[in-house]
Amino acid sequence: MNFDLTPEEQAFEQELEAFLQEHQSPEVMDAHPEQLSQTVETPAKRGLMKKLAERGWLGMSWPEEYGGQAKSGIYDFILTESLSRYGAPQPGKGVGIVGKTIIRNGSEAMKKEFLPQIIAGDIEFAIGYSEPNAGSDAANMQLKAEKREGGWVLNGQKVWTTSAHFADWYWVGARTDTSHKHKGITLFLIPMDHEGFTIRPVHTIGDERTNEVFFDEVFVPDQYVVGEVGKGWTYICEALDLERFAMMPVGPLEMKVGALVDWVREARRDGEPVKDDPVTRGSVAQAVTELEVSRMLQR
């Protein structure tokens, strides 16, 4: 199997590279990018998303009827990798997780409301699956959703909601039926400025912020139920597959290995070129080989 990019795909990657070099800025890019995707937290980072949207680079694999270009998913992949290489924010949650799940399962009214905002880079989402007793066993979520006239009332707690303090909408799984574990979960969309939310920061040892979110009589109209009641677990599994698409880019590793090779090429120790040391050469060769293996496995 040939994993090389086509000439058209290579041309798109080069266009992206030129764009990112032109827009390099510490306000929107991390000088030392890590593996996890960067969030779109600040106005400057949202501005970068808007520029990507203006060039038609958000939702390229979406159907044309929803504003996309019906391109192969490899174009979304190239975009994700290029952004990660520069430590730039990722468009994954809205375009990938939420948007594609709505395209497949949302009502026509939901599609009309959210899809144009997503593909224009106008809206950001927080994802609410994890709870104190629903981490690796995500289907064990206990956030309670009770039926009321015209909608649902949610009470309970979520944890590790990274974007809760700046997102516009909350993509949330809740338990609507206690008699079934997997078939008792429903997905909801809720505005993050809802008066029933209490958001508490949790700062990690890696100097990142995530959040606990407490629900107190949070009313959600029926129109903001995603798909069918009780099928939320199926939709969450679909969305998790889409999330993994952009979760672990190799772009940051490419930059680090490249920096290592450049340093070894010029460095000297005890008057001798480091590049001539057989142990160093073996270590660098191993790193370059493992990077290439990672790149091919990902593709």
mmCIF file with all atom_site columns, N, CA, C and O in Angstrom, residues 9 61 95 97 115 167 183 213 236 239 285:
data_model
loop_
_atom_site.group_PDB
_atom_site.id
_atom_site.type_symbol
_atom_site.label_atom_id
_atom_site.label_alt_id
_atom_site.label_comp_id
_atom_site.label_asym_id
_atom_site.label_entity_id
_atom_site.label_seq_id
_atom_site.pdbx_PDB_ins_code
_atom_site.Cartn_x
_atom_site.Cartn_y
_atom_site.Cartn_z
_atom_site.occupancy
_atom_site.B_iso_or_equiv
_atom_site.pdbx_formal_charge
_atom_site.auth_seq_id
_atom_site.auth_comp_id
_atom_site.auth_asym_id
_atom_site.auth_atom_id
_atom_site.pdbx_PDB_model_num
ATOM 1  N N  . GLU A 1 9   ? -2.436  16.591 -2.928 1.00 0.00 ? 9   GLU A N  1
ATOM 2  C CA . GLU A 1 9   ? -2.364  16.650 -1.462 1.00 0.00 ? 9   GLU A CA 1
ATOM 3  C C  . GLU A 1 9   ? -1.076  17.322 -1.005 1.00 0.00 ? 9   GLU A C  1
ATOM 4  O O  . GLU A 1 9   ? -1.075  18.091 -0.039 1.00 0.00 ? 9   GLU A O  1
ATOM 5  N N  . SER A 1 61  ? -14.117 17.597 4.445  1.00 0.00 ? 61  SER A N  1
ATOM 6  C CA . SER A 1 61  ? -14.685 16.286 4.129  1.00 0.00 ? 61  SER A CA 1
ATOM 7  C C  . SER A 1 61  ? -16.196 16.223 4.370  1.00 0.00 ? 61  SER A C  1
ATOM 8  O O  . SER A 1 61  ? -16.811 15.183 4.146  1.00 0.00 ? 61  SER A O  1
ATOM 9  N N  . VAL A 1 95  ? -15.700 20.666 14.179 1.00 0.00 ? 95  VAL A N  1
ATOM 10 C CA . VAL A 1 95  ? -15.732 20.146 12.816 1.00 0.00 ? 95  VAL A CA 1
ATOM 11 C C  . VAL A 1 95  ? -15.819 18.622 12.806 1.00 0.00 ? 95  VAL A C  1
ATOM 12 O O  . VAL A 1 95  ? -16.580 18.044 12.032 1.00 0.00 ? 95  VAL A O  1
ATOM 13 N N  . ILE A 1 97  ? -15.865 16.045 15.847 1.00 0.00 ? 97  ILE A N  1
ATOM 14 C CA . ILE A 1 97  ? -16.695 15.306 16.799 1.00 0.00 ? 97  ILE A CA 1
ATOM 15 C C  . ILE A 1 97  ? -18.167 15.706 16.694 1.00 0.00 ? 97  ILE A C  1
ATOM 16 O O  . ILE A 1 97  ? -19.036 14.890 16.398 1.00 0.00 ? 97  ILE A O  1
ATOM 17 N N  . LEU A 1 115 ? -24.490 23.618 12.097 1.00 0.00 ? 115 LEU A N  1
ATOM 18 C CA . LEU A 1 115 ? -23.478 23.328 11.078 1.00 0.00 ? 115 LEU A CA 1
ATOM 19 C C  . LEU A 1 115 ? -22.902 24.586 10.424 1.00 0.00 ? 115 LEU A C  1
ATOM 20 O O  . LEU A 1 115 ? -21.675 24.677 10.243 1.00 0.00 ? 115 LEU A O  1
ATOM 21 N N  . ALA A 1 167 ? -15.993 27.635 26.228 1.00 0.00 ? 167 ALA A N  1
ATOM 22 C CA . ALA A 1 167 ? -16.812 27.140 25.119 1.00 0.00 ? 167 ALA A CA 1
ATOM 23 C C  . ALA A 1 167 ? -18.174 27.829 25.081 1.00 0.00 ? 167 ALA A C  1
ATOM 24 O O  . ALA A 1 167 ? -18.628 28.420 26.061 1.00 0.00 ? 167 ALA A O  1
ATOM 25 N N  . LYS A 1 183 ? -28.077 1.547  26.795 1.00 0.00 ? 183 LYS A N  1
ATOM 26 C CA . LYS A 1 183 ? -29.249 2.058  26.082 1.00 0.00 ? 183 LYS A CA 1
ATOM 27 C C  . LYS A 1 183 ? -29.996 3.129  26.874 1.00 0.00 ? 183 LYS A C  1
ATOM 28 O O  . LYS A 1 183 ? -31.027 3.619  26.412 1.00 0.00 ? 183 LYS A O  1
ATOM 29 N N  . VAL A 1 213 ? -17.854 20.394 36.260 1.00 0.00 ? 213 VAL A N  1
ATOM 30 C CA . VAL A 1 213 ? -19.084 21.119 35.943 1.00 0.00 ? 213 VAL A CA 1
ATOM 31 C C  . VAL A 1 213 ? -20.233 20.482 36.736 1.00 0.00 ? 213 VAL A C  1
ATOM 32 O O  . VAL A 1 213 ? -20.471 19.273 36.642 1.00 0.00 ? 213 VAL A O  1
ATOM 33 N N  . ILE A 1 236 ? -21.982 8.570  20.997 1.00 0.00 ? 236 ILE A N  1
ATOM 34 C CA . ILE A 1 236 ? -20.723 8.867  21.684 1.00 0.00 ? 236 ILE A CA 1
ATOM 35 C C  . ILE A 1 236 ? -19.598 7.996  21.127 1.00 0.00 ? 236 ILE A C  1
ATOM 36 O O  . ILE A 1 236 ? -18.474 8.481  20.905 1.00 0.00 ? 236 ILE A O  1
ATOM 37 N N  . ALA A 1 239 ? -18.575 9.437  17.914 1.00 0.00 ? 239 ALA A N  1
ATOM 38 C CA . ALA A 1 239 ? -17.822 10.674 18.138 1.00 0.00 ? 239 ALA A CA 1
ATOM 39 C C  . ALA A 1 239 ? -16.413 10.392 18.654 1.00 0.00 ? 239 ALA A C  1
ATOM 40 O O  . ALA A 1 239 ? -15.463 11.099 18.302 1.00 0.00 ? 239 ALA A O  1
ATOM 41 N N  . ALA A 1 285 ? 19.327  7.634  14.709 1.00 0.00 ? 285 ALA A N  1
ATOM 42 C CA . ALA A 1 285 ? 18.737  6.752  13.697 1.00 0.00 ? 285 ALA A CA 1
ATOM 43 C C  . ALA A 1 285 ? 17.495  6.045  14.246 1.00 0.00 ? 285 ALA A C  1
ATOM 44 O O  . ALA A 1 285 ? 16.492  5.895  13.532 1.00 0.00 ? 285 ALA A O  1
#
